[in-house]
mmCIF file of C-alpha atoms in Angstrom:
data_model
loop_
_atom_site.group_PDB
_atom_site.id
_atom_site.type_symbol
_atom_site.label_atom_id
_atom_site.label_comp_id
_atom_site.label_asym_id
_atom_site.label_seq_id
_atom_site.Cartn_x
_atom_site.Cartn_y
_atom_site.Cartn_z
ATOM 1 C CA MET I 1 -38.447 5.022 -4.915
ATOM 2 C CA LYS I 2 -37.561 8.681 -5.345
ATOM 3 C CA VAL I 3 -39.384 11.728 -4.002
ATOM 4 C CA GLY I 4 -39.486 15.303 -5.212
ATOM 5 C CA VAL I 5 -41.156 18.639 -4.523
ATOM 6 C CA GLN I 6 -42.855 21.014 -6.932
ATOM 7 C CA ILE I 7 -42.631 24.528 -5.453
ATOM 8 C CA HIS I 8 -45.651 26.576 -6.535
ATOM 9 C CA PRO I 9 -44.598 30.161 -7.427
ATOM 10 C CA GLN I 10 -47.978 31.524 -6.330
ATOM 11 C CA ASN I 11 -49.183 33.682 -3.433
ATOM 12 C CA ALA I 12 -45.676 34.241 -2.090
ATOM 13 C CA THR I 13 -42.952 36.856 -2.164
ATOM 14 C CA MET I 14 -39.752 35.992 -3.968
ATOM 15 C CA ALA I 15 -37.977 35.928 -0.619
ATOM 16 C CA ALA I 16 -40.450 33.365 0.732
ATOM 17 C CA LEU I 17 -40.270 31.365 -2.490
ATOM 18 C CA ARG I 18 -36.479 31.217 -2.339
ATOM 19 C CA ALA I 19 -36.503 30.301 1.346
ATOM 20 C CA GLY I 20 -38.922 27.509 0.452
ATOM 21 C CA TRP I 21 -36.827 25.890 -2.247
ATOM 22 C CA GLU I 22 -33.590 26.324 -0.317
ATOM 23 C CA GLY I 23 -35.249 24.672 2.680
ATOM 24 C CA VAL I 24 -36.464 21.791 0.529
ATOM 25 C CA ASP I 25 -32.938 21.336 -0.829
ATOM 26 C CA GLN I 26 -31.663 20.652 2.692
ATOM 27 C CA LEU I 27 -34.179 17.923 3.506
ATOM 28 C CA GLY I 28 -33.052 15.009 1.344
ATOM 29 C CA VAL I 29 -35.473 14.985 -1.575
ATOM 30 C CA ASP I 30 -34.309 13.731 -4.954
ATOM 31 C CA SER I 31 -35.813 16.355 -7.232
ATOM 32 C CA LEU I 32 -37.050 19.959 -7.268
ATOM 33 C CA TRP I 33 -39.592 21.438 -9.693
ATOM 34 C CA THR I 34 -41.808 24.399 -10.394
ATOM 35 C CA TRP I 35 -44.576 25.009 -12.949
ATOM 36 C CA ASP I 36 -44.942 26.938 -16.195
ATOM 37 C CA HIS I 37 -47.937 29.241 -15.921
ATOM 38 C CA PHE I 38 -48.421 32.995 -16.150
ATOM 39 C CA PHE I 39 -51.355 33.121 -13.738
ATOM 40 C CA PRO I 40 -52.462 31.009 -10.750
ATOM 41 C CA PRO I 41 -53.809 27.850 -12.373
ATOM 42 C CA LEU I 42 -55.327 25.572 -9.735
ATOM 43 C CA TYR I 43 -56.492 27.285 -6.556
ATOM 44 C CA GLY I 44 -56.699 30.608 -4.721
ATOM 45 C CA LYS I 45 -57.688 33.910 -6.302
ATOM 46 C CA ALA I 46 -57.095 34.804 -9.941
ATOM 47 C CA ASP I 47 -55.213 37.976 -8.964
ATOM 48 C CA GLU I 48 -52.848 36.408 -6.425
ATOM 49 C CA SER I 49 -49.151 37.094 -6.827
ATOM 50 C CA HIS I 50 -47.357 34.830 -9.262
ATOM 51 C CA PHE I 51 -43.895 34.506 -10.843
ATOM 52 C CA GLU I 52 -42.651 33.190 -14.203
ATOM 53 C CA GLY I 53 -41.353 29.655 -13.911
ATOM 54 C CA TRP I 54 -38.223 29.447 -16.056
ATOM 55 C CA GLN I 55 -36.488 32.312 -14.288
ATOM 56 C CA VAL I 56 -37.452 30.772 -10.949
ATOM 57 C CA LEU I 57 -35.976 27.515 -12.224
ATOM 58 C CA ALA I 58 -32.692 29.206 -13.136
ATOM 59 C CA ALA I 59 -32.483 30.702 -9.654
ATOM 60 C CA MET I 60 -33.166 27.279 -8.134
ATOM 61 C CA ALA I 61 -30.338 25.841 -10.210
ATOM 62 C CA VAL I 62 -27.694 28.172 -8.791
ATOM 63 C CA THR I 63 -28.889 28.239 -5.175
ATOM 64 C CA THR I 64 -29.279 24.480 -4.565
ATOM 65 C CA SER I 65 -26.726 21.701 -4.427
ATOM 66 C CA ASN I 66 -28.318 18.620 -2.887
ATOM 67 C CA VAL I 67 -31.234 17.678 -5.148
ATOM 68 C CA SER I 68 -30.130 15.512 -8.048
ATOM 69 C CA GLN I 69 -32.702 16.777 -10.572
ATOM 70 C CA ILE I 70 -34.234 20.198 -11.302
ATOM 71 C CA GLY I 71 -36.955 20.808 -13.868
ATOM 72 C CA MET I 72 -40.284 22.208 -14.966
ATOM 73 C CA LEU I 73 -43.368 20.181 -14.178
ATOM 74 C CA VAL I 74 -44.179 20.916 -16.942
ATOM 75 C CA THR I 75 -43.571 23.609 -19.513
ATOM 76 C CA ALA I 76 -46.272 24.169 -22.125
ATOM 77 C CA CYS I 77 -44.761 23.485 -25.533
ATOM 78 C CA GLY I 78 -46.757 26.252 -27.224
ATOM 79 C CA TYR I 79 -45.272 29.041 -25.118
ATOM 80 C CA ARG I 80 -41.793 28.902 -26.660
ATOM 81 C CA ASN I 81 -40.175 27.955 -29.935
ATOM 82 C CA PRO I 82 -38.961 24.327 -29.534
ATOM 83 C CA ASP I 83 -35.390 25.158 -30.511
ATOM 84 C CA LEU I 84 -35.342 28.016 -28.017
ATOM 85 C CA LEU I 85 -36.740 25.715 -25.339
ATOM 86 C CA ALA I 86 -33.968 23.195 -25.988
ATOM 87 C CA ASP I 87 -31.408 25.996 -25.639
ATOM 88 C CA MET I 88 -33.012 27.151 -22.370
ATOM 89 C CA ALA I 89 -32.909 23.617 -20.989
ATOM 90 C CA ARG I 90 -29.256 23.183 -22.050
ATOM 91 C CA THR I 91 -28.410 26.460 -20.303
ATOM 92 C CA LEU I 92 -30.271 25.316 -17.191
ATOM 93 C CA ASP I 93 -28.245 22.115 -17.293
ATOM 94 C CA HIS I 94 -25.020 24.129 -17.161
ATOM 95 C CA LEU I 95 -26.356 26.384 -14.386
ATOM 96 C CA SER I 96 -27.250 23.305 -12.341
ATOM 97 C CA ASP I 97 -24.045 21.342 -13.038
ATOM 98 C CA GLY I 98 -25.822 18.689 -15.067
ATOM 99 C CA ARG I 99 -29.002 18.231 -13.029
ATOM 100 C CA ALA I 100 -31.613 19.546 -15.476
ATOM 101 C CA VAL I 101 -34.724 17.740 -16.675
ATOM 102 C CA LEU I 102 -36.674 19.137 -19.631
ATOM 103 C CA GLY I 103 -40.283 18.695 -18.540
ATOM 104 C CA ILE I 104 -42.822 19.390 -21.270
ATOM 105 C CA GLY I 105 -46.484 18.863 -22.057
ATOM 106 C CA ALA I 106 -49.205 20.017 -24.422
ATOM 107 C CA GLY I 107 -50.451 22.776 -22.109
ATOM 108 C CA TRP I 108 -54.041 23.469 -21.156
ATOM 109 C CA MET I 109 -54.602 26.926 -19.668
ATOM 110 C CA ASP I 110 -56.561 29.219 -21.972
ATOM 111 C CA ARG I 111 -55.928 32.350 -19.885
ATOM 112 C CA ASP I 112 -52.174 32.098 -20.370
ATOM 113 C CA GLU I 113 -52.658 32.061 -24.126
ATOM 114 C CA VAL I 114 -55.295 34.803 -24.273
ATOM 115 C CA GLU I 115 -53.639 37.361 -22.012
ATOM 116 C CA TYR I 116 -50.117 36.834 -23.370
ATOM 117 C CA GLY I 117 -51.173 36.959 -27.001
ATOM 118 C CA TYR I 118 -50.582 33.344 -28.009
ATOM 119 C CA PRO I 119 -52.951 31.601 -30.426
ATOM 120 C CA VAL I 120 -55.700 29.871 -28.449
ATOM 121 C CA ARG I 121 -55.508 26.215 -29.434
ATOM 122 C CA THR I 122 -57.802 23.270 -28.971
ATOM 123 C CA PRO I 123 -56.509 20.243 -27.029
ATOM 124 C CA VAL I 124 -55.950 18.444 -30.342
ATOM 125 C CA GLN I 125 -53.943 21.362 -31.731
ATOM 126 C CA ARG I 126 -51.846 21.496 -28.573
ATOM 127 C CA LEU I 127 -51.023 17.798 -28.883
ATOM 128 C CA ASP I 128 -50.167 18.302 -32.556
ATOM 129 C CA ALA I 129 -47.745 21.054 -31.519
ATOM 130 C CA LEU I 130 -46.171 18.791 -28.894
ATOM 131 C CA ALA I 131 -45.684 16.002 -31.422
ATOM 132 C CA GLU I 132 -43.977 18.467 -33.758
ATOM 133 C CA ALA I 133 -41.839 20.018 -31.015
ATOM 134 C CA LEU I 134 -40.265 16.870 -29.561
ATOM 135 C CA PRO I 135 -38.089 15.886 -32.565
ATOM 136 C CA ARG I 136 -36.997 19.502 -32.965
ATOM 137 C CA ILE I 137 -35.946 19.620 -29.313
ATOM 138 C CA ARG I 138 -33.885 16.432 -29.636
ATOM 139 C CA ARG I 139 -32.252 17.728 -32.825
ATOM 140 C CA ARG I 140 -31.373 21.098 -31.315
ATOM 141 C CA LEU I 141 -29.915 19.506 -28.175
ATOM 142 C CA GLY I 142 -27.574 17.573 -30.444
ATOM 143 C CA LEU I 143 -26.499 20.724 -32.290
ATOM 144 C CA LEU I 144 -25.884 23.071 -29.361
ATOM 145 C CA ARG I 145 -22.290 23.899 -28.467
ATOM 146 C CA PRO I 146 -21.521 23.237 -25.769
ATOM 147 C CA GLY I 147 -24.034 20.488 -25.345
ATOM 148 C CA PRO I 148 -25.668 19.562 -22.052
ATOM 149 C CA ILE I 149 -23.357 18.548 -19.226
ATOM 150 C CA GLY I 150 -25.568 15.762 -17.966
ATOM 151 C CA ARG I 151 -28.017 13.349 -19.484
ATOM 152 C CA LEU I 152 -30.757 16.027 -19.710
ATOM 153 C CA PRO I 153 -33.718 13.637 -19.764
ATOM 154 C CA ILE I 154 -36.994 14.662 -21.359
ATOM 155 C CA LEU I 155 -40.086 14.259 -19.188
ATOM 156 C CA ILE I 156 -43.554 14.395 -20.739
ATOM 157 C CA GLY I 157 -46.523 15.138 -18.519
ATOM 158 C CA GLY I 158 -50.099 14.041 -19.170
ATOM 159 C CA ASN I 159 -52.525 11.161 -18.839
ATOM 160 C CA GLY I 160 -53.995 10.858 -22.335
ATOM 161 C CA GLU I 161 -53.684 7.240 -23.414
ATOM 162 C CA ARG I 162 -54.255 7.621 -27.155
ATOM 163 C CA ARG I 163 -51.719 10.354 -27.970
ATOM 164 C CA THR I 164 -49.811 11.637 -24.936
ATOM 165 C CA LEU I 165 -48.632 8.241 -23.724
ATOM 166 C CA ARG I 166 -47.650 7.271 -27.244
ATOM 167 C CA LEU I 167 -45.472 10.398 -27.391
ATOM 168 C CA VAL I 168 -43.957 9.358 -24.060
ATOM 169 C CA ALA I 169 -43.102 5.940 -25.485
ATOM 170 C CA GLU I 170 -41.592 7.504 -28.600
ATOM 171 C CA HIS I 171 -39.660 10.429 -27.128
ATOM 172 C CA ALA I 172 -39.447 10.571 -23.324
ATOM 173 C CA ASP I 173 -37.101 9.351 -20.641
ATOM 174 C CA MET I 174 -39.625 10.121 -17.901
ATOM 175 C CA TRP I 175 -43.406 10.328 -17.655
ATOM 176 C CA ASN I 176 -45.420 12.359 -15.150
ATOM 177 C CA GLY I 177 -49.019 11.444 -14.400
ATOM 178 C CA TYR I 178 -51.596 12.097 -11.720
ATOM 179 C CA GLY I 179 -54.474 10.264 -10.087
ATOM 180 C CA ASP I 180 -55.096 7.477 -7.620
ATOM 181 C CA ALA I 181 -53.509 4.038 -7.756
ATOM 182 C CA GLU I 182 -56.185 2.630 -10.052
ATOM 183 C CA VAL I 183 -55.632 5.438 -12.564
ATOM 184 C CA ILE I 184 -51.840 5.184 -12.416
ATOM 185 C CA ARG I 185 -51.927 1.417 -12.858
ATOM 186 C CA ALA I 186 -54.105 1.838 -15.969
ATOM 187 C CA LYS I 187 -51.839 4.548 -17.407
ATOM 188 C CA ASN I 188 -48.724 2.484 -16.777
ATOM 189 C CA THR I 189 -50.332 -0.455 -18.555
ATOM 190 C CA ALA I 190 -51.234 1.760 -21.512
ATOM 191 C CA LEU I 191 -47.699 3.152 -21.663
ATOM 192 C CA ASP I 192 -46.268 -0.362 -21.595
ATOM 193 C CA ARG I 193 -48.512 -1.293 -24.534
ATOM 194 C CA TRP I 194 -47.248 1.656 -26.563
ATOM 195 C CA CYS I 195 -43.665 0.683 -25.771
ATOM 196 C CA GLU I 196 -44.350 -2.849 -26.945
ATOM 197 C CA GLU I 197 -45.931 -1.567 -30.152
ATOM 198 C CA ILE I 198 -42.963 0.616 -31.098
ATOM 199 C CA GLY I 199 -40.351 -1.868 -29.849
ATOM 200 C CA ARG I 200 -39.051 0.027 -26.828
ATOM 201 C CA ASP I 201 -38.145 -1.413 -23.451
ATOM 202 C CA PRO I 202 -40.715 0.118 -21.039
ATOM 203 C CA ARG I 203 -38.143 -0.011 -18.229
ATOM 204 C CA GLU I 204 -36.298 2.832 -19.955
ATOM 205 C CA ILE I 205 -39.063 5.269 -18.922
ATOM 206 C CA GLU I 206 -39.138 6.472 -15.323
ATOM 207 C CA ARG I 207 -42.698 6.696 -13.976
ATOM 208 C CA THR I 208 -43.293 9.854 -11.902
ATOM 209 C CA VAL I 209 -46.565 10.804 -10.233
ATOM 210 C CA TRP I 210 -47.680 14.163 -8.857
ATOM 211 C CA ILE I 211 -49.271 14.014 -5.406
ATOM 212 C CA GLU I 212 -51.157 16.684 -3.486
ATOM 213 C CA ARG I 213 -50.378 15.568 0.081
ATOM 214 C CA VAL I 214 -48.198 13.198 2.074
ATOM 215 C CA ASP I 215 -50.269 10.116 2.840
ATOM 216 C CA PRO I 216 -48.069 7.036 3.318
ATOM 217 C CA ALA I 217 -50.893 4.584 2.555
ATOM 218 C CA SER I 218 -51.765 6.369 -0.686
ATOM 219 C CA MET I 219 -48.097 6.666 -1.585
ATOM 220 C CA ARG I 220 -47.634 2.942 -1.025
ATOM 221 C CA SER I 221 -50.575 2.169 -3.300
ATOM 222 C CA LEU I 222 -49.116 4.394 -6.032
ATOM 223 C CA VAL I 223 -45.758 2.629 -5.772
ATOM 224 C CA ASP I 224 -47.534 -0.721 -5.997
ATOM 225 C CA ALA I 225 -49.251 0.614 -9.139
ATOM 226 C CA GLY I 226 -45.893 1.309 -10.770
ATOM 227 C CA ALA I 227 -44.872 4.777 -9.578
ATOM 228 C CA GLU I 228 -41.113 5.145 -9.129
ATOM 229 C CA HIS I 229 -40.883 8.837 -8.255
ATOM 230 C CA LEU I 230 -43.529 10.739 -6.246
ATOM 231 C CA ILE I 231 -43.560 14.545 -6.533
ATOM 232 C CA LEU I 232 -45.374 16.606 -3.908
ATOM 233 C CA GLY I 233 -47.029 19.858 -4.960
ATOM 234 C CA LEU I 234 -46.077 22.413 -2.289
ATOM 235 C CA ARG I 235 -48.089 25.609 -2.048
ATOM 236 C CA ALA I 236 -47.321 28.710 0.007
ATOM 237 C CA PRO I 237 -46.761 29.066 2.883
ATOM 238 C CA TYR I 238 -44.261 26.298 2.227
ATOM 239 C CA ASP I 239 -44.663 23.579 4.856
ATOM 240 C CA LEU I 240 -41.236 22.011 5.225
ATOM 241 C CA GLN I 241 -42.586 19.589 7.810
ATOM 242 C CA ALA I 242 -44.638 18.039 5.005
ATOM 243 C CA VAL I 243 -41.414 17.596 3.063
ATOM 244 C CA GLU I 244 -39.817 15.925 6.084
ATOM 245 C CA ARG I 245 -42.779 13.525 6.217
ATOM 246 C CA LEU I 246 -42.345 12.850 2.497
ATOM 247 C CA VAL I 247 -38.711 11.895 2.992
ATOM 248 C CA ALA I 248 -39.579 9.788 6.031
ATOM 249 C CA ALA I 249 -42.211 7.937 4.002
ATOM 250 C CA ARG I 250 -39.613 7.184 1.330
ATOM 251 C CA GLU I 251 -37.242 5.816 3.940
ATOM 252 C CA ALA I 252 -40.012 3.677 5.418
ATOM 253 C CA PHE I 253 -40.654 2.124 2.004
#
């Protein structure tokens, strides 16, 4: 099992944010992530401080050396041209010496779209855009010179069984989901079915799950349900002791 940390770029100064990710990098986790929003999306006040994710990600790439993967969990495909996004991810891969993951999803936050002048899309339209973007991203990654240093896996985030998990089976190297063990077991089963339908070995897709807290019993149940990589969402002030407990739980497994 692998463990990672998603640093939330919300309600913190840049100095505190950087101290947080550099501290995480010293504690033995496998992966480091942030999110792609323009405003606080999940908790706190709507006017709390917040920073743009891709520039935070670039800074993470050049100020860490121990984590083996760095990526966005996840970028909204409608916020950037797919070819541009591929180029950004390739550049991140070079900044990180081959550690980048291109994390992408359909997106969901209306406020980001409204206040930044993007077309406001329905969930169906966002999934349509994701389905269109993924082949373009793969094509552009093959055309860029120089190409990525490392493998540059594509991670798709989302729990939708009818469309999102099919896109994972068709295009992704990694999947990120959320929920309790019962939910994750059901999503893994659905993903396996899509792999069988299109003729892909389901073992090729790494199963990652976002978790809100370090609870060894819950973590064990998620691993039993098929999770291979647990990613802790870490909000400010960044509790590095929680990260130490995360690593200790991995070692105990």
